[in-house]
mmCIF file with all atom_site columns, C-alpha atoms in Angstrom:
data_model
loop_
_atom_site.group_PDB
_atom_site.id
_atom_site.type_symbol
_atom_site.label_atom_id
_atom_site.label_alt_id
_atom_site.label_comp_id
_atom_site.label_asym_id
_atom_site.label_entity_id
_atom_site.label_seq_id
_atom_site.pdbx_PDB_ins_code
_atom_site.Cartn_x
_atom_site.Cartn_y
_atom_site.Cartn_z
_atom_site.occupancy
_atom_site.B_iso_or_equiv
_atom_site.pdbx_formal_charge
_atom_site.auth_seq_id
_atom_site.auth_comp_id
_atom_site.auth_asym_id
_atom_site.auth_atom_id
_atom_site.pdbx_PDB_model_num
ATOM 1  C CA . UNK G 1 1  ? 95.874  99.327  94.197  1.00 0.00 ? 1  UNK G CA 1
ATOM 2  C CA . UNK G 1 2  ? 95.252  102.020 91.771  1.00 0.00 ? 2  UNK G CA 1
ATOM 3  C CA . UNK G 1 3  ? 92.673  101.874 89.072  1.00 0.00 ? 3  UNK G CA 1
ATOM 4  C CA . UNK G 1 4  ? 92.330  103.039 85.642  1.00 0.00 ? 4  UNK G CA 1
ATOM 5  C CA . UNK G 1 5  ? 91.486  106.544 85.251  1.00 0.00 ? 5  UNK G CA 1
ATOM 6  C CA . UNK G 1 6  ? 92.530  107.467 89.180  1.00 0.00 ? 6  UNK G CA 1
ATOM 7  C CA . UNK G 1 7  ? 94.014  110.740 88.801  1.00 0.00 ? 7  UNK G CA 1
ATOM 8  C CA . UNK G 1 8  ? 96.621  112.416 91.733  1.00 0.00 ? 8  UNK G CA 1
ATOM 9  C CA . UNK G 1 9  ? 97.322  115.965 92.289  1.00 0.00 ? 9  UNK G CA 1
ATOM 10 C CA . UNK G 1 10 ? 101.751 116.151 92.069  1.00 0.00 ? 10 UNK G CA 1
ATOM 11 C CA . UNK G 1 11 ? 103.179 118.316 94.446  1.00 0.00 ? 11 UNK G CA 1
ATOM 12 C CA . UNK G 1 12 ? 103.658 121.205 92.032  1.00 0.00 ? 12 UNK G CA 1
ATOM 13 C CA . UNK G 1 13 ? 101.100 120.503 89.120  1.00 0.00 ? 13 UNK G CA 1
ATOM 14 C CA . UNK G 1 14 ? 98.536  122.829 88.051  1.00 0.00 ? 14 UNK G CA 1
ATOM 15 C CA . UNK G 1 15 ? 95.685  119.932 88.059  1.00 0.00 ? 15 UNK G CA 1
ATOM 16 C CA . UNK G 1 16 ? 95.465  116.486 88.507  1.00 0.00 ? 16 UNK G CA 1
ATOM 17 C CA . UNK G 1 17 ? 96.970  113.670 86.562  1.00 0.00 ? 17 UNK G CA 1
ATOM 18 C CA . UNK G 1 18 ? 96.473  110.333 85.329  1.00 0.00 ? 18 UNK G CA 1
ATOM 19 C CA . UNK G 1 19 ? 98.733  107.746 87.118  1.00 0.00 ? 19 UNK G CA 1
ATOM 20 C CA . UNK G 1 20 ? 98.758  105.925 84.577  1.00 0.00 ? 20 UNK G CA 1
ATOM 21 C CA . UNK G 1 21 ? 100.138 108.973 82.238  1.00 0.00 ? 21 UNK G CA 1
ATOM 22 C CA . UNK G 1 22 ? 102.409 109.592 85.471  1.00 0.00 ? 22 UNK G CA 1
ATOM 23 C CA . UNK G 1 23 ? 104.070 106.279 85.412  1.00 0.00 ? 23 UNK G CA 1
ATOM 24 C CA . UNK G 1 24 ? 104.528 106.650 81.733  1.00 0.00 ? 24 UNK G CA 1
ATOM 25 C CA . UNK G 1 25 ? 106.356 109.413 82.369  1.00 0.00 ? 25 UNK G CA 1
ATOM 26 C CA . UNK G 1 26 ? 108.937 107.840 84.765  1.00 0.00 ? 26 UNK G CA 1
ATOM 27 C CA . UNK G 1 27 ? 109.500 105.232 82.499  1.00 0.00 ? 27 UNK G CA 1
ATOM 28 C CA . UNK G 1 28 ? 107.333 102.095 84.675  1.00 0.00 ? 28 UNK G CA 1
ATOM 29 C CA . UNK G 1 29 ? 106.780 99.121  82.099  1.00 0.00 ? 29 UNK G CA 1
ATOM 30 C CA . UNK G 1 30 ? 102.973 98.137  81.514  1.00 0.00 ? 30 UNK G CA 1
ATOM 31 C CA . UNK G 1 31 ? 103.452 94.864  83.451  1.00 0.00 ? 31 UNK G CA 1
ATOM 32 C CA . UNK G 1 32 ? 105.149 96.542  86.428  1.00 0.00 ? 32 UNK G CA 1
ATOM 33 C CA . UNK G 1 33 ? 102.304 99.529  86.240  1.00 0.00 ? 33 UNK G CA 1
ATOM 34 C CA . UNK G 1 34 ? 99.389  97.526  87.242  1.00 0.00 ? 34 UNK G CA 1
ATOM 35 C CA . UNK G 1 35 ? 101.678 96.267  90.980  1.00 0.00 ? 35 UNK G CA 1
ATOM 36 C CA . UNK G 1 36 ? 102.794 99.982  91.152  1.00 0.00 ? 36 UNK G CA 1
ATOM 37 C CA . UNK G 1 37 ? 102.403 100.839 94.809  1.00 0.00 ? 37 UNK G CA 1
ATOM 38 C CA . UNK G 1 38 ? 99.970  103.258 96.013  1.00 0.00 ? 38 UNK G CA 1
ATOM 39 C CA . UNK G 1 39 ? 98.136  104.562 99.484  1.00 0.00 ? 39 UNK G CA 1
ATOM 40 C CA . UNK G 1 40 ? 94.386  104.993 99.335  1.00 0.00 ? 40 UNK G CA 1
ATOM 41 C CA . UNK G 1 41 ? 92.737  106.777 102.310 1.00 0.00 ? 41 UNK G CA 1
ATOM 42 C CA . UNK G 1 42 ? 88.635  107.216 101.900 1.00 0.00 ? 42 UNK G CA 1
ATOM 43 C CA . UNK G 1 43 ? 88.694  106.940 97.888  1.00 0.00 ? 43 UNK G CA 1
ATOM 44 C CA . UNK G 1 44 ? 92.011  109.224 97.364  1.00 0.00 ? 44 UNK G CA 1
ATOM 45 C CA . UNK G 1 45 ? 95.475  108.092 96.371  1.00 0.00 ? 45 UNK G CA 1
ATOM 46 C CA . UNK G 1 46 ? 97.929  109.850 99.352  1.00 0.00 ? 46 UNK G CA 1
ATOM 47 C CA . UNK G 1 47 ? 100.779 108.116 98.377  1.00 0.00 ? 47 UNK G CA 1
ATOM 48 C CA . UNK G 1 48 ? 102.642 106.601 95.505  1.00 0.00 ? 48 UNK G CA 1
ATOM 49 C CA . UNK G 1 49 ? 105.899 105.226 95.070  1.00 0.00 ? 49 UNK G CA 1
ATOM 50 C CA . UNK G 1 50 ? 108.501 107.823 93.940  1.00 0.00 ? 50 UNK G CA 1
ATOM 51 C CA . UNK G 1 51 ? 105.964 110.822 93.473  1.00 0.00 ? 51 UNK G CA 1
ATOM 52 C CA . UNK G 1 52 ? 105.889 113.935 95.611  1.00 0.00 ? 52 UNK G CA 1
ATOM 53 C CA . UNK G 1 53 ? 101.837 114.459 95.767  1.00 0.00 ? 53 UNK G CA 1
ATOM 54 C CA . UNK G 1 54 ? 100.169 117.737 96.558  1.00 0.00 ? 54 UNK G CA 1
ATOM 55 C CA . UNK G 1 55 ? 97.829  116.979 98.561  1.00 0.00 ? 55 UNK G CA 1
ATOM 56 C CA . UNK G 1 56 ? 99.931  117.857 101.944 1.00 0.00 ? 56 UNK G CA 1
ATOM 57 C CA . UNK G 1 57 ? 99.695  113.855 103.722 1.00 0.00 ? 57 UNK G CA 1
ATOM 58 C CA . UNK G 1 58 ? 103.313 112.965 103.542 1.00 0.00 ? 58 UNK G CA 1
ATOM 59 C CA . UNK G 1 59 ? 104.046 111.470 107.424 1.00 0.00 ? 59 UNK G CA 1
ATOM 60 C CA . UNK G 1 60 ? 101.354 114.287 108.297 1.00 0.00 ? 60 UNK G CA 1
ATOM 61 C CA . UNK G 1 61 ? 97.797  113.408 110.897 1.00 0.00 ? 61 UNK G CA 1
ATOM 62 C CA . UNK G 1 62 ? 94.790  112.638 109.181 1.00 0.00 ? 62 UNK G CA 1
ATOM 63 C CA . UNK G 1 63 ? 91.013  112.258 110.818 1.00 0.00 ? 63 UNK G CA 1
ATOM 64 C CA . UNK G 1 64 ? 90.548  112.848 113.982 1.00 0.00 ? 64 UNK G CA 1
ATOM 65 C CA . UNK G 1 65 ? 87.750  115.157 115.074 1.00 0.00 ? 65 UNK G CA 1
ATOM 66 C CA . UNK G 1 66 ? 89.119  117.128 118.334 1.00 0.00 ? 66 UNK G CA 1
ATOM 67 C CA . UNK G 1 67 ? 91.528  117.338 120.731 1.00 0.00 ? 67 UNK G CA 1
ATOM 68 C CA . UNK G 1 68 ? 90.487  113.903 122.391 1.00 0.00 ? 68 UNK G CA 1
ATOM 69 C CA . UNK G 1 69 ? 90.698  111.883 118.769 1.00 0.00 ? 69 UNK G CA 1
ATOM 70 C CA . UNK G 1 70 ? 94.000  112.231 117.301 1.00 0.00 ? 70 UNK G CA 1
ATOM 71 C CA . UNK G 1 71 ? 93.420  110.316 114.041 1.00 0.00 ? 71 UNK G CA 1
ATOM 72 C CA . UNK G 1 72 ? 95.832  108.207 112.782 1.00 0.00 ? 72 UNK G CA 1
ATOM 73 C CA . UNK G 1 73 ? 99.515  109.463 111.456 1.00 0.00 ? 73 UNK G CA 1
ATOM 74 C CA . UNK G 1 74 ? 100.756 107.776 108.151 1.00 0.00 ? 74 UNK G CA 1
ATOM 75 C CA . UNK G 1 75 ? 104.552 106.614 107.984 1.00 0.00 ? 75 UNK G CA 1
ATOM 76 C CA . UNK G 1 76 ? 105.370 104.914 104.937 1.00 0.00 ? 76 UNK G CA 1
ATOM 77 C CA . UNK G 1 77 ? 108.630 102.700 105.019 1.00 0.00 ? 77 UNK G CA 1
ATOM 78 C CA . UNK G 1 78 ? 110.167 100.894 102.121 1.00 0.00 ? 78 UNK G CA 1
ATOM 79 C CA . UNK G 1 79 ? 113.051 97.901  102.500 1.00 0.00 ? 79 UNK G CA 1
ATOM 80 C CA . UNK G 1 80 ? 115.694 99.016  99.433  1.00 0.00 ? 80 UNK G CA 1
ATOM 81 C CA . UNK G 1 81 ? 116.313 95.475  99.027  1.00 0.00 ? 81 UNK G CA 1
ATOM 82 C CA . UNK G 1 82 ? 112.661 95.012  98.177  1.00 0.00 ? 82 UNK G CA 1
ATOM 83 C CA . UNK G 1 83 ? 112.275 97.462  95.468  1.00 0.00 ? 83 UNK G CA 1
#
Protein backbone atom coordinates (compact mmCIF):
# COMPACT_ATOMS: atom_id res chain seq x y z
CA UNK A 1 0.00 0.00 0.00
CA UNK A 2 1.06 3.46 -0.64
CA UNK A 3 1.62 6.03 2.02
CA UNK A 4 1.15 9.61 2.42
CA UNK A 5 3.68 11.71 0.89
CA UNK A 6 5.15 8.60 -1.48
CA UNK A 7 5.96 10.33 -4.54
CA UNK A 8 6.40 8.29 -8.26
CA UNK A 9 8.30 9.41 -11.18
CA UNK A 10 5.30 9.23 -14.45
CA UNK A 11 6.62 8.02 -17.49
CA UNK A 12 7.05 11.45 -19.05
CA UNK A 13 7.17 13.94 -16.00
CA UNK A 14 9.89 16.24 -15.35
CA UNK A 15 10.08 15.16 -11.44
CA UNK A 16 8.33 13.16 -9.19
CA UNK A 17 4.80 13.36 -7.98
CA UNK A 18 2.61 12.91 -5.16
CA UNK A 19 0.24 9.88 -5.61
CA UNK A 20 -1.92 11.23 -3.81
CA UNK A 21 -1.98 14.58 -6.15
CA UNK A 22 -1.83 11.81 -9.02
CA UNK A 23 -4.99 10.11 -8.09
CA UNK A 24 -6.59 13.46 -7.71
CA UNK A 25 -5.90 14.02 -10.96
CA UNK A 26 -7.63 10.91 -12.45
CA UNK A 27 -10.52 11.59 -10.60
CA UNK A 28 -10.05 8.43 -7.59
CA UNK A 29 -12.53 9.33 -4.62
CA UNK A 30 -10.77 9.77 -1.08
CA UNK A 31 -12.28 6.48 0.16
CA UNK A 32 -11.20 4.49 -2.92
CA UNK A 33 -7.53 6.37 -2.72
CA UNK A 34 -6.34 4.85 0.41
CA UNK A 35 -7.13 0.75 -1.41
CA UNK A 36 -5.57 2.24 -4.64
CA UNK A 37 -3.28 -0.50 -5.85
CA UNK A 38 0.33 -0.15 -5.95
CA UNK A 39 3.80 -2.37 -6.36
CA UNK A 40 6.56 -1.64 -3.88
CA UNK A 41 9.98 -3.22 -4.60
CA UNK A 42 12.88 -2.23 -1.80
CA UNK A 43 11.02 1.14 -0.63
CA UNK A 44 9.93 2.34 -4.35
CA UNK A 45 6.47 2.30 -5.88
CA UNK A 46 7.09 0.27 -9.55
CA UNK A 47 3.69 0.00 -10.25
CA UNK A 48 0.33 1.60 -9.89
CA UNK A 49 -2.90 0.98 -11.26
CA UNK A 50 -3.57 2.93 -14.50
CA UNK A 51 -0.22 5.03 -14.46
CA UNK A 52 2.60 4.64 -16.95
CA UNK A 53 5.74 5.18 -14.39
CA UNK A 54 9.19 6.22 -15.49
CA UNK A 55 11.15 4.36 -13.83
CA UNK A 56 11.64 1.60 -16.79
CA UNK A 57 10.10 -1.83 -14.52
CA UNK A 58 7.03 -2.48 -16.53
CA UNK A 59 7.22 -6.66 -17.11
CA UNK A 60 11.11 -5.80 -17.19
CA UNK A 61 14.07 -8.11 -14.73
CA UNK A 62 14.95 -6.66 -11.61
CA UNK A 63 17.97 -7.88 -9.06
CA UNK A 64 19.95 -10.31 -9.92
CA UNK A 65 23.70 -9.88 -9.66
CA UNK A 66 25.30 -11.93 -12.75
CA UNK A 67 24.77 -14.18 -15.25
CA UNK A 68 24.08 -17.15 -12.74
CA UNK A 69 21.23 -14.97 -10.66
CA UNK A 70 18.58 -13.87 -12.89
CA UNK A 71 16.48 -11.87 -10.40
CA UNK A 72 13.04 -12.02 -10.47
CA UNK A 73 10.75 -10.66 -13.60
CA UNK A 74 7.52 -8.70 -12.56
CA UNK A 75 4.16 -9.50 -14.52
CA UNK A 76 1.32 -7.73 -13.24
CA UNK A 77 -2.21 -9.20 -14.20
CA UNK A 78 -5.54 -7.69 -13.41
CA UNK A 79 -9.16 -9.74 -13.68
CA UNK A 80 -11.55 -6.81 -15.51
CA UNK A 81 -14.28 -8.20 -13.59
CA UNK A 82 -12.42 -7.29 -10.43
CA UNK A 83 -11.79 -3.72 -11.01
Amino acid sequence: AWQPGDRIELLHSRGPKKVKEVLSHMHVAGDERALWPVVVWQGKIIWMRGVKLGNGLDGKRMGGEGEDDPGCVLEIRETPELL
